């Protein structure tokens, strides 16, 4: 441009430049409108862009979206061939030298993996105020014709007000430390767990007290076997106040090879002033009958059944051990007591314990028998193989 005096002269190409600027602005406006029309779709559109290394997704709204990998990371270190792990590009040593040795050779594994001890026997006895019976108890144990090194003893002392616990602890010291080695048991365990429940002898067999009393006994039994059972092949539940059982009883009962087996427990009762007679003691060992099965169909689910108590509102009409004939050596049962009960240990290990809730109207030992049968185990009795309980 040039100035001559007060006159301004437009450059020759000014008009051309102006036209170009106007056209540029119009084109930019048109392009902006077209972009906005593509930026507001009714449904999100995804444009896939292929690159050399990966497929990346960009949403039409303009922000990057990273897809989840096909194999999501587990959160655990990834094991690599050298026995270490890769985690955030850092190698971690998963196993110590000692662990590697155990994994390779199987040495020093936990005691729970011990192989079963063939023909080993764990005798379990819950005790409460049993001090006066312990001398007889151990006298009978000593007479058992069974290898002493195959026998383990375990006791649970509960809610005792006499010196039961002290006497059992002294017995352990006598047998396991002071006595000759050939009289030592494989194990001798003593446990104490109080449940803070007491009943007078007059009240203990009243029906109204039986559910609480029997479920507490079930808790005591479960406490004992879950702590004491290791790799023994057999479990024998024995009352702490038995009067007599044959020295060869363990071998005799094992020979039947049953999952659960009980003898017939009798007691010497006074019949008349000068007459005593042995009769059935353990009414908890029984067999269902057609009459009892019909009765079960009629009662409510919450009905609790107990045998041998005169004030029970139910008359079950079950078949007790003294109702079988002399020729019936072994019979199937539906309920058992706990005076002398031989159990294959795999029954307990499978989870069959002593119900503290109603199972088919039963708890504790009878509930145990029902639960064992429901799990496919056999429950049997020896109606003509007798043991004796003290009279109390």
PDB file of N, CA and C in Angstrom, residues 228-266:
ATOM      1  N   UNK A 228      -9.220 -85.831  70.689  1.00  0.00           N
ATOM      2  CA  UNK A 228      -8.375 -86.983  71.018  1.00  0.00           C
ATOM      3  C   UNK A 228      -8.051 -87.874  69.826  1.00  0.00           C
ATOM      4  N   UNK A 229      -8.932 -87.942  68.844  1.00  0.00           N
ATOM      5  CA  UNK A 229      -8.738 -88.895  67.747  1.00  0.00           C
ATOM      6  C   UNK A 229      -7.587 -88.467  66.845  1.00  0.00           C
ATOM      7  N   UNK A 230      -6.616 -89.365  66.683  1.00  0.00           N
ATOM      8  CA  UNK A 230      -5.508 -89.115  65.774  1.00  0.00           C
ATOM      9  C   UNK A 230      -5.568 -90.131  64.628  1.00  0.00           C
ATOM     10  N   UNK A 231      -4.667 -91.107  64.620  1.00  0.00           N
ATOM     11  CA  UNK A 231      -4.663 -92.070  63.521  1.00  0.00           C
ATOM     12  C   UNK A 231      -5.119 -93.456  63.943  1.00  0.00           C
ATOM     13  N   UNK A 232      -5.875 -93.517  65.036  1.00  0.00           N
ATOM     14  CA  UNK A 232      -6.377 -94.806  65.495  1.00  0.00           C
ATOM     15  C   UNK A 232      -7.412 -95.364  64.508  1.00  0.00           C
ATOM     16  N   UNK A 233      -7.485 -96.685  64.453  1.00  0.00           N
ATOM     17  CA  UNK A 233      -8.403 -97.354  63.531  1.00  0.00           C
ATOM     18  C   UNK A 233      -9.775 -97.583  64.165  1.00  0.00           C
ATOM     19  N   UNK A 234      -9.813 -97.715  65.480  1.00  0.00           N
ATOM     20  CA  UNK A 234     -11.059 -97.976  66.191  1.00  0.00           C
ATOM     21  C   UNK A 234     -11.220 -96.976  67.336  1.00  0.00           C
ATOM     22  N   UNK A 235     -12.482 -96.676  67.657  1.00  0.00           N
ATOM     23  CA  UNK A 235     -12.828 -95.848  68.818  1.00  0.00           C
ATOM     24  C   UNK A 235     -13.779 -96.656  69.691  1.00  0.00           C
ATOM     25  N   UNK A 236     -13.489 -96.681  70.993  1.00  0.00           N
ATOM     26  CA  UNK A 236     -14.345 -97.405  71.939  1.00  0.00           C
ATOM     27  C   UNK A 236     -14.804 -96.446  73.027  1.00  0.00           C
ATOM     28  N   UNK A 237     -16.114 -96.216  73.068  1.00  0.00           N
ATOM     29  CA  UNK A 237     -16.697 -95.391  74.128  1.00  0.00           C
ATOM     30  C   UNK A 237     -17.049 -96.287  75.305  1.00  0.00           C
ATOM     31  N   UNK A 238     -16.504 -95.969  76.484  1.00  0.00           N
ATOM     32  CA  UNK A 238     -16.754 -96.763  77.690  1.00  0.00           C
ATOM     33  C   UNK A 238     -17.236 -95.837  78.803  1.00  0.00           C
ATOM     34  N   UNK A 239     -18.306 -96.241  79.464  1.00  0.00           N
ATOM     35  CA  UNK A 239     -18.747 -95.521  80.666  1.00  0.00           C
ATOM     36  C   UNK A 239     -17.704 -95.643  81.770  1.00  0.00           C
ATOM     37  N   UNK A 240     -17.672 -94.649  82.624  1.00  0.00           N
ATOM     38  CA  UNK A 240     -16.725 -94.671  83.727  1.00  0.00           C
ATOM     39  C   UNK A 240     -17.179 -95.482  84.914  1.00  0.00           C
ATOM     40  N   UNK A 241     -18.394 -96.035  84.868  1.00  0.00           N
ATOM     41  CA  UNK A 241     -18.925 -96.763  86.025  1.00  0.00           C
ATOM     42  C   UNK A 241     -19.481 -98.128  85.636  1.00  0.00           C
ATOM     43  N   UNK A 242     -18.724 -98.857  84.820  1.00  0.00           N
ATOM     44  CA  UNK A 242     -19.102-100.233  84.511  1.00  0.00           C
ATOM     45  C   UNK A 242     -18.605-101.169  85.603  1.00  0.00           C
ATOM     46  N   UNK A 243     -19.339-102.248  85.799  1.00  0.00           N
ATOM     47  CA  UNK A 243     -18.986-103.223  86.826  1.00  0.00           C
ATOM     48  C   UNK A 243     -18.192-104.394  86.267  1.00  0.00           C
ATOM     49  N   UNK A 244     -18.504-104.771  85.013  1.00  0.00           N
ATOM     50  CA  UNK A 244     -17.832-105.948  84.442  1.00  0.00           C
ATOM     51  C   UNK A 244     -17.993-105.962  82.930  1.00  0.00           C
ATOM     52  N   UNK A 245     -16.930-106.365  82.244  1.00  0.00           N
ATOM     53  CA  UNK A 245     -17.012-106.786  80.853  1.00  0.00           C
ATOM     54  C   UNK A 245     -15.916-107.817  80.616  1.00  0.00           C
ATOM     55  N   UNK A 246     -16.114-108.758  79.710  1.00  0.00           N
ATOM     56  CA  UNK A 246     -15.142-109.835  79.505  1.00  0.00           C
ATOM     57  C   UNK A 246     -13.789-109.288  79.028  1.00  0.00           C
ATOM     58  N   UNK A 247     -12.702-109.881  79.469  1.00  0.00           N
ATOM     59  CA  UNK A 247     -11.371-109.407  79.067  1.00  0.00           C
ATOM     60  C   UNK A 247     -11.125-109.457  77.559  1.00  0.00           C
ATOM     61  N   UNK A 248     -11.802-110.351  76.855  1.00  0.00           N
ATOM     62  CA  UNK A 248     -11.576-110.501  75.416  1.00  0.00           C
ATOM     63  C   UNK A 248     -12.618-109.764  74.573  1.00  0.00           C
ATOM     64  N   UNK A 249     -13.354-108.857  75.204  1.00  0.00           N
ATOM     65  CA  UNK A 249     -14.486-108.233  74.530  1.00  0.00           C
ATOM     66  C   UNK A 249     -14.074-107.424  73.305  1.00  0.00           C
ATOM     67  N   UNK A 250     -12.935-106.748  73.351  1.00  0.00           N
ATOM     68  CA  UNK A 250     -12.518-105.926  72.217  1.00  0.00           C
ATOM     69  C   UNK A 250     -12.268-106.794  70.991  1.00  0.00           C
ATOM     70  N   UNK A 251     -11.516-107.874  71.175  1.00  0.00           N
ATOM     71  CA  UNK A 251     -11.263-108.788  70.058  1.00  0.00           C
ATOM     72  C   UNK A 251     -12.561-109.404  69.544  1.00  0.00           C
ATOM     73  N   UNK A 252     -13.431-109.777  70.471  1.00  0.00           N
ATOM     74  CA  UNK A 252     -14.694-110.389  70.067  1.00  0.00           C
ATOM     75  C   UNK A 252     -15.524-109.441  69.206  1.00  0.00           C
ATOM     76  N   UNK A 253     -15.605-108.175  69.613  1.00  0.00           N
ATOM     77  CA  UNK A 253     -16.434-107.226  68.884  1.00  0.00           C
ATOM     78  C   UNK A 253     -15.792-106.814  67.558  1.00  0.00           C
ATOM     79  N   UNK A 254     -14.466-106.645  67.556  1.00  0.00           N
ATOM     80  CA  UNK A 254     -13.790-106.296  66.305  1.00  0.00           C
ATOM     81  C   UNK A 254     -13.960-107.366  65.247  1.00  0.00           C
ATOM     82  N   UNK A 255     -14.096-108.606  65.680  1.00  0.00           N
ATOM     83  CA  UNK A 255     -14.207-109.720  64.733  1.00  0.00           C
ATOM     84  C   UNK A 255     -15.447-109.599  63.854  1.00  0.00           C
ATOM     85  N   UNK A 256     -16.477-108.905  64.334  1.00  0.00           N
ATOM     86  CA  UNK A 256     -17.683-108.721  63.519  1.00  0.00           C
ATOM     87  C   UNK A 256     -17.485-107.687  62.417  1.00  0.00           C
ATOM     88  N   UNK A 257     -16.478-106.830  62.559  1.00  0.00           N
ATOM     89  CA  UNK A 257     -16.110-105.864  61.519  1.00  0.00           C
ATOM     90  C   UNK A 257     -17.286-104.962  61.129  1.00  0.00           C
ATOM     91  N   UNK A 258     -17.968-104.418  62.139  1.00  0.00           N
ATOM     92  CA  UNK A 258     -19.101-103.521  61.897  1.00  0.00           C
ATOM     93  C   UNK A 258     -18.700-102.071  62.170  1.00  0.00           C
ATOM     94  N   UNK A 259     -19.401-101.155  61.511  1.00  0.00           N
ATOM     95  CA  UNK A 259     -19.106 -99.730  61.702  1.00  0.00           C
ATOM     96  C   UNK A 259     -19.393 -99.292  63.134  1.00  0.00           C
ATOM     97  N   UNK A 260     -20.547 -99.696  63.646  1.00  0.00           N
ATOM     98  CA  UNK A 260     -20.950 -99.368  65.023  1.00  0.00           C
ATOM     99  C   UNK A 260     -21.530-100.637  65.640  1.00  0.00           C
ATOM    100  N   UNK A 261     -21.043-100.977  66.845  1.00  0.00           N
ATOM    101  CA  UNK A 261     -21.483-102.225  67.482  1.00  0.00           C
ATOM    102  C   UNK A 261     -21.534-102.055  68.992  1.00  0.00           C
ATOM    103  N   UNK A 262     -22.606-102.564  69.602  1.00  0.00           N
ATOM    104  CA  UNK A 262     -22.747-102.487  71.057  1.00  0.00           C
ATOM    105  C   UNK A 262     -23.127-103.859  71.611  1.00  0.00           C
ATOM    106  N   UNK A 263     -22.669-104.186  72.839  1.00  0.00           N
ATOM    107  CA  UNK A 263     -23.170-105.383  73.537  1.00  0.00           C
ATOM    108  C   UNK A 263     -24.442-105.033  74.293  1.00  0.00           C
ATOM    109  N   UNK A 264     -24.951-106.001  75.029  1.00  0.00           N
ATOM    110  CA  UNK A 264     -26.145-105.777  75.842  1.00  0.00           C
ATOM    111  C   UNK A 264     -25.714-105.425  77.257  1.00  0.00           C
ATOM    112  N   UNK A 265     -26.030-104.202  77.693  1.00  0.00           N
ATOM    113  CA  UNK A 265     -25.612-103.741  79.021  1.00  0.00           C
ATOM    114  C   UNK A 265     -26.728-104.004  80.033  1.00  0.00           C
ATOM    115  N   UNK A 266     -26.397-104.799  81.054  1.00  0.00           N
ATOM    116  CA  UNK A 266     -27.352-105.179  82.090  1.00  0.00           C
ATOM    117  C   UNK A 266     -26.971-104.541  83.427  1.00  0.00           C
TER     118      UNK A 266
END
